[in-house]
PDB file of C-alpha atoms in Angstrom:
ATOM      1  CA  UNK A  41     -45.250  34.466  -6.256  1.00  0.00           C
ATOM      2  CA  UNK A  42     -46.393  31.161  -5.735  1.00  0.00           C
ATOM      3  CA  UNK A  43     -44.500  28.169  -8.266  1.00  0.00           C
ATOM      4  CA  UNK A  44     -47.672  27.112  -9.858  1.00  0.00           C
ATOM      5  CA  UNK A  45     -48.706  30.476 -10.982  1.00  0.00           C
ATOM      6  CA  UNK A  46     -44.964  31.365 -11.778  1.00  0.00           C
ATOM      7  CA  UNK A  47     -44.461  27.928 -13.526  1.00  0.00           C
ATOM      8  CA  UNK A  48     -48.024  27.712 -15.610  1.00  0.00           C
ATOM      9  CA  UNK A  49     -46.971  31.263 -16.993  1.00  0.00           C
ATOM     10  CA  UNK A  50     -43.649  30.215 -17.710  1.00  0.00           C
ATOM     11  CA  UNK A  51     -44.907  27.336 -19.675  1.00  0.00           C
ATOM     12  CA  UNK A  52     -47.730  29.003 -21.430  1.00  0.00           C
ATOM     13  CA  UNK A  53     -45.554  31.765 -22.770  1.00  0.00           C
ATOM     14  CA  UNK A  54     -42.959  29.102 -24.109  1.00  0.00           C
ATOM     15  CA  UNK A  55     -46.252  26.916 -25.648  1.00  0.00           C
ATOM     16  CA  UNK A  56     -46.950  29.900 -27.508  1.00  0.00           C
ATOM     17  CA  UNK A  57     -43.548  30.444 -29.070  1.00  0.00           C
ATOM     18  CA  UNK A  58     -43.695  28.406 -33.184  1.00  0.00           C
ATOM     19  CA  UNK A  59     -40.943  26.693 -32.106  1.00  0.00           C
ATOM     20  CA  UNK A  60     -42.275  25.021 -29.404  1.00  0.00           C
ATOM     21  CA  UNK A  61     -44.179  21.899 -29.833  1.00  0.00           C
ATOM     22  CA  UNK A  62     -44.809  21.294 -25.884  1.00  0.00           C
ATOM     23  CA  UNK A  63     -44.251  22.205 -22.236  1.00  0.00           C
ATOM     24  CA  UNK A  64     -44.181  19.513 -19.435  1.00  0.00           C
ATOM     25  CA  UNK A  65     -43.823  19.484 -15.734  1.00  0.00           C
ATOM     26  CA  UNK A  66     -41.832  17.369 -13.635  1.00  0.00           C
ATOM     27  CA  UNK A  67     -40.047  16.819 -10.220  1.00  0.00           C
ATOM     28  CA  UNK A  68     -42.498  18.183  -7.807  1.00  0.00           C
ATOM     29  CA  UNK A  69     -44.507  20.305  -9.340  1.00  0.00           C
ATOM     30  CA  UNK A  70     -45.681  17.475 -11.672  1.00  0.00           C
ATOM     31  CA  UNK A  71     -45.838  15.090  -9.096  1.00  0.00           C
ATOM     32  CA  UNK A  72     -47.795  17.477  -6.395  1.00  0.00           C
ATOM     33  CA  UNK A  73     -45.249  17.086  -3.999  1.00  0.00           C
ATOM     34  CA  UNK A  74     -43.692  21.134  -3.752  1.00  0.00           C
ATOM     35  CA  UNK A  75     -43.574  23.140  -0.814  1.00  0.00           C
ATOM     36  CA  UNK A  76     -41.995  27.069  -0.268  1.00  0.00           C
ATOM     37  CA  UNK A  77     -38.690  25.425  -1.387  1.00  0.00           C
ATOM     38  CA  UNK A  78     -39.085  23.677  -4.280  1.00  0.00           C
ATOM     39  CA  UNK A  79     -38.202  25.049  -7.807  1.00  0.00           C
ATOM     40  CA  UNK A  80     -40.005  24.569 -11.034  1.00  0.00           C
ATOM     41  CA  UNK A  81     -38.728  21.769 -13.389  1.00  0.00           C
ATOM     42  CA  UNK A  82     -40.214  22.577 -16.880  1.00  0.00           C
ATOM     43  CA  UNK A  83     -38.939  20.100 -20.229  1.00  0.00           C
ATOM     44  CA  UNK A  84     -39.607  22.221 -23.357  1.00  0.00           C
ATOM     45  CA  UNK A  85     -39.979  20.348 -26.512  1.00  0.00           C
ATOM     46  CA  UNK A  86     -38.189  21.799 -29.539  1.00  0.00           C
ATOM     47  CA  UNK A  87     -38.387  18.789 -31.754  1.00  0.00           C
ATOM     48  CA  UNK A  88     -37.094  19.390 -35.087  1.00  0.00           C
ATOM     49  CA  UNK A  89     -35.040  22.004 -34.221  1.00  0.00           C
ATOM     50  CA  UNK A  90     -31.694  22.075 -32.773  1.00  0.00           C
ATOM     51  CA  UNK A  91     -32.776  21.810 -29.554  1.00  0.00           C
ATOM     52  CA  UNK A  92     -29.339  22.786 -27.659  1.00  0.00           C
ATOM     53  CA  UNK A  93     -29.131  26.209 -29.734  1.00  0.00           C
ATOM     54  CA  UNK A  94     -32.984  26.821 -28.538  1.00  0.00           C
ATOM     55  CA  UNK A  95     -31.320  26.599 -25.217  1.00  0.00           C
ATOM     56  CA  UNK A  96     -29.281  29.085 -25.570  1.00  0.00           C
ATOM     57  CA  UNK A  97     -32.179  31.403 -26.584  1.00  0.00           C
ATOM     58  CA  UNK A  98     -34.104  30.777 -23.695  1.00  0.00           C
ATOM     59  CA  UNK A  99     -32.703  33.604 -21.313  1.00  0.00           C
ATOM     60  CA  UNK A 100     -33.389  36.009 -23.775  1.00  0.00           C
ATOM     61  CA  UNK A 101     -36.795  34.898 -25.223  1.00  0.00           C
ATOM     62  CA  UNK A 102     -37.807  34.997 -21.423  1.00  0.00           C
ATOM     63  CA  UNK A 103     -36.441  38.704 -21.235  1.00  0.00           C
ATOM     64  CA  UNK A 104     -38.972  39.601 -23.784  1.00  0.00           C
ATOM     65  CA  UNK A 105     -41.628  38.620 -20.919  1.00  0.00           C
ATOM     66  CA  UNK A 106     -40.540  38.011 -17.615  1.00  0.00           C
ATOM     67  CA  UNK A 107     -37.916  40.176 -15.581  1.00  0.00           C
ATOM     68  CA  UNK A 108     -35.318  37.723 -15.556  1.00  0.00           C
ATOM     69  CA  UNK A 109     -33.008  38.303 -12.269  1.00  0.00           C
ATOM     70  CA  UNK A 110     -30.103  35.956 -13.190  1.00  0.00           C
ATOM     71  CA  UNK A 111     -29.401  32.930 -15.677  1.00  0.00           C
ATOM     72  CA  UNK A 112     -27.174  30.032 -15.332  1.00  0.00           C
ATOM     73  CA  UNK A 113     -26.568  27.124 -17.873  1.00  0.00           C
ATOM     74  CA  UNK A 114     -25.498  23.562 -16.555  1.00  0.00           C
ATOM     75  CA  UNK A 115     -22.415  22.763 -18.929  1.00  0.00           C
ATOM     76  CA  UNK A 116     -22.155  19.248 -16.756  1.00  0.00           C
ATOM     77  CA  UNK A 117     -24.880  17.953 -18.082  1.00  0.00           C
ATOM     78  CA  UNK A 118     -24.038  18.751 -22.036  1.00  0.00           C
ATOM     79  CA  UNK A 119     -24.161  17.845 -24.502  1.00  0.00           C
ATOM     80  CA  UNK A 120     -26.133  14.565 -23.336  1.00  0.00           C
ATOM     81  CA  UNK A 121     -29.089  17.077 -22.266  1.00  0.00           C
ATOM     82  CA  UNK A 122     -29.397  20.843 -22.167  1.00  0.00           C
ATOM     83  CA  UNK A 123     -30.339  22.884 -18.581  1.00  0.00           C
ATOM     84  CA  UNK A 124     -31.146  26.320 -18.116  1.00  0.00           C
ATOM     85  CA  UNK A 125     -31.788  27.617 -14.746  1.00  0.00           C
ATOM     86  CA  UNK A 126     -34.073  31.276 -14.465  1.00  0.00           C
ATOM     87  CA  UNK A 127     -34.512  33.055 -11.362  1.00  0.00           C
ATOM     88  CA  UNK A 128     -37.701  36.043 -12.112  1.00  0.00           C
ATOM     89  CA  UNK A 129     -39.129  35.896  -8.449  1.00  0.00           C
ATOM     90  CA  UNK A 130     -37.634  38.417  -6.541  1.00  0.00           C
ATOM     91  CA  UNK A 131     -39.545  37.155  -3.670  1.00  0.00           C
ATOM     92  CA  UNK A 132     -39.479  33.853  -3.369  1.00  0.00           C
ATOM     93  CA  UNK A 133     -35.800  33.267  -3.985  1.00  0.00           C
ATOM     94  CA  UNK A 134     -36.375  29.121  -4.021  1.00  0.00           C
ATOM     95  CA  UNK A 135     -38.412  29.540  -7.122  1.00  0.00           C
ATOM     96  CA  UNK A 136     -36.015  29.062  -9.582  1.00  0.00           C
ATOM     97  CA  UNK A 137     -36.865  27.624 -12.804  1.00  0.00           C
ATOM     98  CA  UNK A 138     -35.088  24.978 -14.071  1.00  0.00           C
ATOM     99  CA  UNK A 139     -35.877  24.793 -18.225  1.00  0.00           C
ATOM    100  CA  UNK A 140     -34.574  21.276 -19.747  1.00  0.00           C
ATOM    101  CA  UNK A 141     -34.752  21.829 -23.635  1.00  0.00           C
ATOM    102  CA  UNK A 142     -35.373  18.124 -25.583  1.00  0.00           C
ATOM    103  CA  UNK A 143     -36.150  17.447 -29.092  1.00  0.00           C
ATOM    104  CA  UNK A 144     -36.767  14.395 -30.776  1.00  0.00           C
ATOM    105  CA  UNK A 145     -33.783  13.422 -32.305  1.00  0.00           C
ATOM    106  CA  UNK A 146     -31.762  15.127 -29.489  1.00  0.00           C
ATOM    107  CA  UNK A 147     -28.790  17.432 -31.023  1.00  0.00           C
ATOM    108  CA  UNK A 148     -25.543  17.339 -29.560  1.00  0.00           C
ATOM    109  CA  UNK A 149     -23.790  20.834 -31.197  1.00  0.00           C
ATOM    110  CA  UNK A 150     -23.411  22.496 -28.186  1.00  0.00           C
ATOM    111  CA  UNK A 151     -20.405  22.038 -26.064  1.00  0.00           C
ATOM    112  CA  UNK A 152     -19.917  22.424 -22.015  1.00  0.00           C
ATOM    113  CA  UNK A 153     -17.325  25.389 -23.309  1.00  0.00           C
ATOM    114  CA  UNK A 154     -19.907  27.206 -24.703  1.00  0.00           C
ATOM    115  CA  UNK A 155     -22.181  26.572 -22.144  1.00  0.00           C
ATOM    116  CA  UNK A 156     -19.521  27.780 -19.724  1.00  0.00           C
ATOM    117  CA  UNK A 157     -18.740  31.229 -21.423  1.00  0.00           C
ATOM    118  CA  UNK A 158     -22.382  32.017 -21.047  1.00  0.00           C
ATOM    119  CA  UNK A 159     -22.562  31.811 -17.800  1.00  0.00           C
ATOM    120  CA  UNK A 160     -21.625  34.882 -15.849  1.00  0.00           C
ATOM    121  CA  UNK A 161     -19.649  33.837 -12.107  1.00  0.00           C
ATOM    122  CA  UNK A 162     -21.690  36.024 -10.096  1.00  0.00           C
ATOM    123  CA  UNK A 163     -24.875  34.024 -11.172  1.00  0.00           C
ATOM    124  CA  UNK A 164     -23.602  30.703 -11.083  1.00  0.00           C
ATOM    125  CA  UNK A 165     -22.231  31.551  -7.529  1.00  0.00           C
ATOM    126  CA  UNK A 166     -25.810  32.942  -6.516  1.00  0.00           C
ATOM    127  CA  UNK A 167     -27.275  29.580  -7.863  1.00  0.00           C
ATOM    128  CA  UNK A 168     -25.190  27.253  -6.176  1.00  0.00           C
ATOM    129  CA  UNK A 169     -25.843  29.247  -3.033  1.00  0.00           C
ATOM    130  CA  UNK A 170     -29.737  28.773  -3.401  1.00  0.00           C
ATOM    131  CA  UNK A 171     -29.506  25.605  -4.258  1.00  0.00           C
ATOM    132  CA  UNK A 172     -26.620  24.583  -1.035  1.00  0.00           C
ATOM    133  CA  UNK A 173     -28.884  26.430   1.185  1.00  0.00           C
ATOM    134  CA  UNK A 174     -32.194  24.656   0.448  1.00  0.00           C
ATOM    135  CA  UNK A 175     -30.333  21.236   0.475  1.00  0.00           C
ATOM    136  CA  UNK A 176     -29.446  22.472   4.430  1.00  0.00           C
ATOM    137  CA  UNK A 177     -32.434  23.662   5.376  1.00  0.00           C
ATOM    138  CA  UNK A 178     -34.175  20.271   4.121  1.00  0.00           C
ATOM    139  CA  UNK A 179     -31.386  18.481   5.603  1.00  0.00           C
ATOM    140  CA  UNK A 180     -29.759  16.830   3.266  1.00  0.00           C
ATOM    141  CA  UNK A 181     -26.350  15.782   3.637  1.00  0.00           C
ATOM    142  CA  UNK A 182     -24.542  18.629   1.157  1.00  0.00           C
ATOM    143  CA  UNK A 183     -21.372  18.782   2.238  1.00  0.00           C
ATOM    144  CA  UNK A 184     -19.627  18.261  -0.433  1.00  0.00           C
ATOM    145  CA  UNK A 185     -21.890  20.656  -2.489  1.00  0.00           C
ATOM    146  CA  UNK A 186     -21.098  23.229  -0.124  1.00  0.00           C
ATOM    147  CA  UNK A 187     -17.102  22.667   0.186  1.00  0.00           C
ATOM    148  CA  UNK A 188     -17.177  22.749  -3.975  1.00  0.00           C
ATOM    149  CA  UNK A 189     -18.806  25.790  -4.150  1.00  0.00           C
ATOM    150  CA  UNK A 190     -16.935  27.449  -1.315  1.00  0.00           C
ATOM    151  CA  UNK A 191     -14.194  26.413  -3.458  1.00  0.00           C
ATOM    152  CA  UNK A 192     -15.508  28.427  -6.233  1.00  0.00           C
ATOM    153  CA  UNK A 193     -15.400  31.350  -4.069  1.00  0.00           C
ATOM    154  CA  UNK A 194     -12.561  31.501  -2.486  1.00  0.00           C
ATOM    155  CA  UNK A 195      -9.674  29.503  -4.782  1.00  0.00           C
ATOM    156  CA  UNK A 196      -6.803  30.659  -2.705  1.00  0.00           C
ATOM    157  CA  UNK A 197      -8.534  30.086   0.439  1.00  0.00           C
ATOM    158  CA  UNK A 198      -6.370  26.798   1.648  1.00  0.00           C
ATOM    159  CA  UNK A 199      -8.897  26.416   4.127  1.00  0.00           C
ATOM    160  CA  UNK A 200     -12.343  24.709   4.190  1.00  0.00           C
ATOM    161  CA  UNK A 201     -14.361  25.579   7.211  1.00  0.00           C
ATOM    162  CA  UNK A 202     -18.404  23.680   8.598  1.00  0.00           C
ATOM    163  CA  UNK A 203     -20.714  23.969   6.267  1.00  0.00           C
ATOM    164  CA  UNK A 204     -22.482  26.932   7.638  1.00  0.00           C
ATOM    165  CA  UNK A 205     -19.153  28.682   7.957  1.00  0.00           C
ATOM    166  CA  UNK A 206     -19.228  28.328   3.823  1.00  0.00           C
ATOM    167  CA  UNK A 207     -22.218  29.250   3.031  1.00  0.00           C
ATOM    168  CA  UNK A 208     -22.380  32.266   5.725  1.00  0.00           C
ATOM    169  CA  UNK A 209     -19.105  33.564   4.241  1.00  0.00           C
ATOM    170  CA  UNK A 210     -20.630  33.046   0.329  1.00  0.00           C
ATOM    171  CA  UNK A 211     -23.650  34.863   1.418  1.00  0.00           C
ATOM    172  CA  UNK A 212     -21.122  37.845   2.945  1.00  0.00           C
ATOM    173  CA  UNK A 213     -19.370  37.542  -0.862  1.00  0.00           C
ATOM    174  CA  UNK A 214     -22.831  37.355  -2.791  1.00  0.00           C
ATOM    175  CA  UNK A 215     -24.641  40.587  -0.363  1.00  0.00           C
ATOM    176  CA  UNK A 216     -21.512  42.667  -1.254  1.00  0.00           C
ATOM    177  CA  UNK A 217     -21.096  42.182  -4.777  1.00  0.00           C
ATOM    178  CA  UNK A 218     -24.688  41.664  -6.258  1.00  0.00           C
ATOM    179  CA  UNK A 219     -25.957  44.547  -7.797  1.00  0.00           C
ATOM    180  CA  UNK A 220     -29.673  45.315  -9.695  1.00  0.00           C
ATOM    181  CA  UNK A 221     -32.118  42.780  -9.142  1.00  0.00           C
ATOM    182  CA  UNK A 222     -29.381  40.466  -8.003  1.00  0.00           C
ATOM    183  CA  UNK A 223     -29.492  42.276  -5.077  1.00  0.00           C
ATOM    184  CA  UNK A 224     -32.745  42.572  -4.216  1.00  0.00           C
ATOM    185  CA  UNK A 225     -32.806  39.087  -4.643  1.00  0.00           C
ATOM    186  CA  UNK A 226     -29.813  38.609  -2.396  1.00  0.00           C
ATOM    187  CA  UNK A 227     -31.957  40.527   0.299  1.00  0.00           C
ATOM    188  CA  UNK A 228     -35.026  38.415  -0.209  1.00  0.00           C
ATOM    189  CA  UNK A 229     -32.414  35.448   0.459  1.00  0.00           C
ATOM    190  CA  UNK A 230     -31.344  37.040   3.796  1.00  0.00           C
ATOM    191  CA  UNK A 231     -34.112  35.791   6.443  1.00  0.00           C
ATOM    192  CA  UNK A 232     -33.279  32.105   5.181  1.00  0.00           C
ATOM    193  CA  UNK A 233     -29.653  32.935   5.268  1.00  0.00           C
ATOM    194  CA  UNK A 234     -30.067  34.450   8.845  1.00  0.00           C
ATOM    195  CA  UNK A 235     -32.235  31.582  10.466  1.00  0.00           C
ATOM    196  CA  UNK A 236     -30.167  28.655   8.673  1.00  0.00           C
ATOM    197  CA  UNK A 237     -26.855  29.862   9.419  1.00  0.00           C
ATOM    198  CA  UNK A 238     -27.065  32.466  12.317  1.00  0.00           C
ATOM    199  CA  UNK A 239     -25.477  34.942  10.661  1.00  0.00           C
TER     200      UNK A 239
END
């Protein structure tokens, strides 16, 4: 599915819920600039509520919609701002969207901790894959995002091989172990995974 239809349902779905006082774009999709990589950067404004417990809503108030593949908090970024990251598109694995919940004041009650026992490993893993793999194929300098998720992956490695030696051997972890929709969206990743890393 292409981003803008994806994104534009995304957003009026979530500009529908009471709760919800707006939707805006940003990153490329706001600024025109997307291309078969690029995910969808939506801020939804909660104002008045708490707008870090909204966030933790959002996976399953998109359930009630959307066939929602994986989910995948960013505890980094908390409690200074609240990130949700959806992947629906079974076909275009790149379109992941990213959901950044804001309210006016901004509420700080949820903790990275939280975040982090949300989060299943699987996901995250197939995340940071996407992500690491775009980054290469637009060739940006991602080593070190590679070599910390390959980390991730293999903690009693002791090793730390090229880039494309990570991310091949991730994608061997991730085809093996994802199951449901995961896995079909693990196959959709293949061709990418195939032509960027010779696999």
């Amino acid at each position: 599915m292409q981003i803008e239809v994806l994104g534009n349902q995304i957003s009026a779905y979530l500009n529908a819920l009471p709760q919800v006082k707006g939707c805006r774009f940003y990153g490329s999709l706001e600024s025109g600039t997307f291309d078969e990589y690029s995910d969808i950067d939506l801020e939804v404004d909660v104002s008045g509520l708490d707008n870090g417990r909204f966030a933790l809503q959002i996976p399953a108030l998109l359930a009630r919609k959307f066939p929602i593949v994986f989910f995948d908090f960013a505890p980094s970024l908390a409690p200074e701002k609240y990130v949700v990251s959806v992947a629906i598109d079974t076909e275009n694995p790149f379109g992941i969207i990213d959901l950044s919940c804001a309210a006016a004041p901004h509420c700080r009650t949820v903790s990275r901790e939280e975040l982090e026992r949300q989060n299943d490993p699987l996901s995250h893993l197939l995340k940071l894959f996407t992500i690491n793999l775009k980054h290469l194929i637009r060739g940006a300098d991602c080593r070190r995002d590679i070599a910390k998720m390959y980390r991730k992956a293999f903690p009693a490695s002791g090793r730390e091989p090229e880039p494309e030696a990570c991310l091949a051997e991730v994608f061997r972890l991730l085809a093996a172990r994802a199951d449901g929709r995961r896995e079909i969206y693990v196959r959709a990743l293949r061709p990418y995974a195939e032509r960027a890393l010779r696999l």
